[in-house]
Coordinates of C-alpha atoms in Angstrom, one line a residue:
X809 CA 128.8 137.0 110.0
X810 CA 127.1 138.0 113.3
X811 CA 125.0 135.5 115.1
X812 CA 122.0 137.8 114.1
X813 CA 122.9 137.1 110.3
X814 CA 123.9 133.4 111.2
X815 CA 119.9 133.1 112.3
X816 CA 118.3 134.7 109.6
X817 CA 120.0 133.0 107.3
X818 CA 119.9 129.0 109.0
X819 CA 116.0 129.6 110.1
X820 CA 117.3 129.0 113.6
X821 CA 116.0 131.5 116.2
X822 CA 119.4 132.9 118.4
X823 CA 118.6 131.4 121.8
X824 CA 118.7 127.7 119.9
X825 CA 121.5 128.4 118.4
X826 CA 123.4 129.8 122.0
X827 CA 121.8 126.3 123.6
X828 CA 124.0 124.8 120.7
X829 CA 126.9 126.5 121.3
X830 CA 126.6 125.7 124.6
X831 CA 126.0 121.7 124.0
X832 CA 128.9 121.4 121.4
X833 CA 126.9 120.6 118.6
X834 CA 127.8 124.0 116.9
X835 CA 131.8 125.1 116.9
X836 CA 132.7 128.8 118.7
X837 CA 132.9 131.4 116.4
X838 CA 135.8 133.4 116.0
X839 CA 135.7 136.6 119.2
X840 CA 135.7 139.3 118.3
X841 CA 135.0 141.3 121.8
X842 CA 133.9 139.9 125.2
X843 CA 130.6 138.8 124.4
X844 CA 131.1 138.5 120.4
X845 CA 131.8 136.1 117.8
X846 CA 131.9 136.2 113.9
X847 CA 130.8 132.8 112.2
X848 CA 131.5 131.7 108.7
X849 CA 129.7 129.4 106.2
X850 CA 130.8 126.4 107.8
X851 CA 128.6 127.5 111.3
X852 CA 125.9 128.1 108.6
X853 CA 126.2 124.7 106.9
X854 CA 126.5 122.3 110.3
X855 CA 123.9 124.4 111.5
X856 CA 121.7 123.8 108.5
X857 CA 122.6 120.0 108.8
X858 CA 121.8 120.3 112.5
X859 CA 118.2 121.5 111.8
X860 CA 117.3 119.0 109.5
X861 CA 118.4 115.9 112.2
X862 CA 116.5 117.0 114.8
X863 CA 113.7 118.6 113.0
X864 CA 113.0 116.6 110.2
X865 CA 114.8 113.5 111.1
X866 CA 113.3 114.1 114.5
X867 CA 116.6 113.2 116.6
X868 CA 117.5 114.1 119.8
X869 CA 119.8 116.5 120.8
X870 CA 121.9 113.6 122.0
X871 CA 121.6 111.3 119.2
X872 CA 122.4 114.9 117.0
X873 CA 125.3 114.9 118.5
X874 CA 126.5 111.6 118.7
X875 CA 126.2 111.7 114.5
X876 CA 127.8 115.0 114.4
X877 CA 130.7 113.3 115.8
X878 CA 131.1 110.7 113.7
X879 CA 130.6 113.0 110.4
X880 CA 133.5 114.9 111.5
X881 CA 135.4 111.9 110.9
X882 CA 134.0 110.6 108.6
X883 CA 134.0 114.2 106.4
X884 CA 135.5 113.1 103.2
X885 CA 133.9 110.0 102.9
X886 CA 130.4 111.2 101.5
X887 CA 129.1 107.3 101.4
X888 CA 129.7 107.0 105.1
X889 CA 129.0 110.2 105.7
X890 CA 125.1 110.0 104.1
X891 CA 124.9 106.4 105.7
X892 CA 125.6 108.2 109.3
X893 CA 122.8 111.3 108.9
X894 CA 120.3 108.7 106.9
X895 CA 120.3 106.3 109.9
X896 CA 122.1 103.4 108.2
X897 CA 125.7 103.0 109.8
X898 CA 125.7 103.3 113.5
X899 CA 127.2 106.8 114.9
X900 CA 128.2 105.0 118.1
X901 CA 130.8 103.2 115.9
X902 CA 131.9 106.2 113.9
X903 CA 130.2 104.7 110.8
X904 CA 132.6 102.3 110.6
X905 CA 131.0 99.3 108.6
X906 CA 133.5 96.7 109.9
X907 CA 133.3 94.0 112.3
X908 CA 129.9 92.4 112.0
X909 CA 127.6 90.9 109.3
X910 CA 124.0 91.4 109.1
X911 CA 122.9 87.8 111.2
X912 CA 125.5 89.3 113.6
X913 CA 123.5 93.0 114.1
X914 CA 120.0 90.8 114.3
X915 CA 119.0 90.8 117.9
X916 CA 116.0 88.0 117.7
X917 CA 115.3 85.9 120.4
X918 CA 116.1 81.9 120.1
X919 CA 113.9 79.7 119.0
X920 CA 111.3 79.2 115.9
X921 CA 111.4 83.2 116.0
X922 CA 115.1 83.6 115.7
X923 CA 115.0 81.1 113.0
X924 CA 112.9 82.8 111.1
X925 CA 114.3 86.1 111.1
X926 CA 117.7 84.8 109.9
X927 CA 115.5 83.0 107.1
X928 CA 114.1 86.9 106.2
X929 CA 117.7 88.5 106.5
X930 CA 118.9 85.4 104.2
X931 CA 116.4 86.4 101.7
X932 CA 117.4 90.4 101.7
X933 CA 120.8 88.5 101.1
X934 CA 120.0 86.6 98.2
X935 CA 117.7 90.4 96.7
X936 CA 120.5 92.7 97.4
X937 CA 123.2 90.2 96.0
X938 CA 120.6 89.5 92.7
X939 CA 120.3 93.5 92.0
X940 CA 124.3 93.9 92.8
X941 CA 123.6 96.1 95.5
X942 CA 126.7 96.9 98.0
X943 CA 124.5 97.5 101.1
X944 CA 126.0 98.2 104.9
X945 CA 125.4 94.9 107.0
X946 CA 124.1 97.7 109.4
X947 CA 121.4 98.8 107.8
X948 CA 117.9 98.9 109.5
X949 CA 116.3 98.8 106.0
X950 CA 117.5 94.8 105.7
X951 CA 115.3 93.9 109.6
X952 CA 112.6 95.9 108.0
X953 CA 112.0 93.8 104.9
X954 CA 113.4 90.5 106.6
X955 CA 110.2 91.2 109.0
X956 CA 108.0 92.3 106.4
X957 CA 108.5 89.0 104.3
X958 CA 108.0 86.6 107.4
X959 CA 104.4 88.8 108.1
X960 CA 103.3 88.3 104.5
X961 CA 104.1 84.7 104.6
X962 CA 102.5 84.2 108.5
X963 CA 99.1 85.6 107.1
X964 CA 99.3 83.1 104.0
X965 CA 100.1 84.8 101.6
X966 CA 102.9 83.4 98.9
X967 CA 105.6 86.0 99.1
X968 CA 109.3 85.5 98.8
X969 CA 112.4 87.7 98.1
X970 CA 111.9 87.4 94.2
X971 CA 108.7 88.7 94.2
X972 CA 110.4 91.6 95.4
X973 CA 112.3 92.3 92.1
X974 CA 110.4 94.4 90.4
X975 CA 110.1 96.6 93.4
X976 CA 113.4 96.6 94.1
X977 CA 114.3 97.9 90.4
X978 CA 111.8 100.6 91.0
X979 CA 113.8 101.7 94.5
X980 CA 117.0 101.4 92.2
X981 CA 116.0 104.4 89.7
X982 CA 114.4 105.9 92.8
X983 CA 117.7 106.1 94.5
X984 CA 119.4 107.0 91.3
X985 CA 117.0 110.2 91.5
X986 CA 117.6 110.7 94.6
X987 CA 122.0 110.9 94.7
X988 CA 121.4 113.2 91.4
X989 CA 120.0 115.7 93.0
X990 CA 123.2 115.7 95.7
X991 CA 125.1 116.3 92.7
X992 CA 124.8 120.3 92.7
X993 CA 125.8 120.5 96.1
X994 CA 129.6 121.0 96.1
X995 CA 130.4 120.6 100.6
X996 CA 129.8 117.1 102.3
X997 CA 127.6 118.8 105.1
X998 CA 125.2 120.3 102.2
X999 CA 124.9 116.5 100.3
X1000 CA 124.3 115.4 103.8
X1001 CA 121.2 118.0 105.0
X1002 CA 119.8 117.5 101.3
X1003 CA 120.0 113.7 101.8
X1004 CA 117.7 114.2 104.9
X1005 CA 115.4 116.7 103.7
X1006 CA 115.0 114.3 100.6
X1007 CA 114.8 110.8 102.2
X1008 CA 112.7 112.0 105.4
X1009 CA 110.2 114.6 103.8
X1010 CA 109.7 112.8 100.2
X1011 CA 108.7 109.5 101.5
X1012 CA 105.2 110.3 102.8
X1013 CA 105.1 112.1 98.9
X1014 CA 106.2 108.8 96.8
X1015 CA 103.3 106.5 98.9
X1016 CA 100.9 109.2 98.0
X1017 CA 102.2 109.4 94.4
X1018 CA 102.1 105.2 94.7
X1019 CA 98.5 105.5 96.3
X1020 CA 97.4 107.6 93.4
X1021 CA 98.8 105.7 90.6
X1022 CA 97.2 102.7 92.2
X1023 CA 93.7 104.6 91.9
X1024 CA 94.0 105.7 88.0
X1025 CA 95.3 101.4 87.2
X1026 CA 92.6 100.7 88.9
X1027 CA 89.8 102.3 87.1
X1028 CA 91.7 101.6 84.0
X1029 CA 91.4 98.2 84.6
X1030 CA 88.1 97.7 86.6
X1031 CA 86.2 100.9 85.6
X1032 CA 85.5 103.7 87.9
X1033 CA 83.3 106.5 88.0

């Protein structure tokens, strides 16, 4: 296809995708005259993925390219590949999952502070190990509830990891939802822009759908006009 077709059919005006050319992120297409180039489905598909990292992952054009880099080795490995576009292995390590453990990734300063965020990572340990998960020790997700469970506790209120159980069997169905609808899409770099478009865009939906559910138990159980 021409680079006219190429645009029509990624969304992506011609100029952007010439500035990617230009920056690497996109391969050359194949010349066909001095200043002419067919591409094929595989410019369409990276272009695609490229879209959704820096416009609905919000990326930068750096950091774009820095995971582009480490999905093309990681092509045939769809569960490192995912983990790279998602944000949950580390590009600048090729997604490579070796070499560290999660205390080792934690960067908190010594002291009471420290001690307690190895305390909140030892919990997501103990949740991720009760519900059988096989989780990167990577993963910004673990910080994120590590932090959240030392706030909840700080402001007095009685919260450990197994009071995060029935939560966490929720996310597991969730995420079973989620990786089904990958199933229909046959190349890694499809599964991949799907797995963005899904996480990134559908997460401000499921709090509203949480926010709304909370509203209907709520009148069930309290009344409500």
């Amino acid at each position: 296809m021409r680079i006219s077709e190429l645009s029509r059919r990624s969304g992506v005006s011609i100029p952007t995708i010439k500035y990617y050319l230009r920056d690497g992120l996109l391969p050359p297409g194949r010349a066909t005259a001095a200043n002419q180039a067919d591409y094929d489905d595989s410019h369409l598909r990276r272009l695609r993925l490229i879209r959704s990292l820096i416009g609905v992952r919000g990326l930068s054009v750096s950091a774009t390219r820095d995971v582009l880099a480490a999905v093309d080795k990681q092509r045939e490995n769809v569960h490192l590949l995912l983990g790279l576009v998602l944000g949950i292995l580390p590009a600048d390590r090729g997604g490579e999952p070796e070499g560290s453990t999660q205390a080792d990734d934690t960067s908190a300063p010594a002291g009471a502070d420290a001690d307690a965020d190895v305390s909140g990572l030892s919990e997501v340990a103990a949740l991720t190990a009760e519900m059988g998960w096989k989780t990167s020790p990577h993963t910004p997700a673990a910080q994120v509830v590590a932090e959240t469970l030392e706030t909840l506790r700080a402001l007095g209120v009685d919260y450990d990891w197994r009071s995060l159980l029935p939560y966490a069997e929720l996310a597991d169905r969730t995420a079973a939802l989620d990786l089904d609808q990958l199933a229909d899409a046959s190349d890694p770099l499809q599964q991949a822009e799907r797995a963005v478009l899904l996480t990134v865009l559908l997460e401000p939906a499921l709090l509203a759908l949480r926010r709304l559910a909370q509203e209907h138990h709520s009148a069930q159980r309290y009344g409500g006009g």
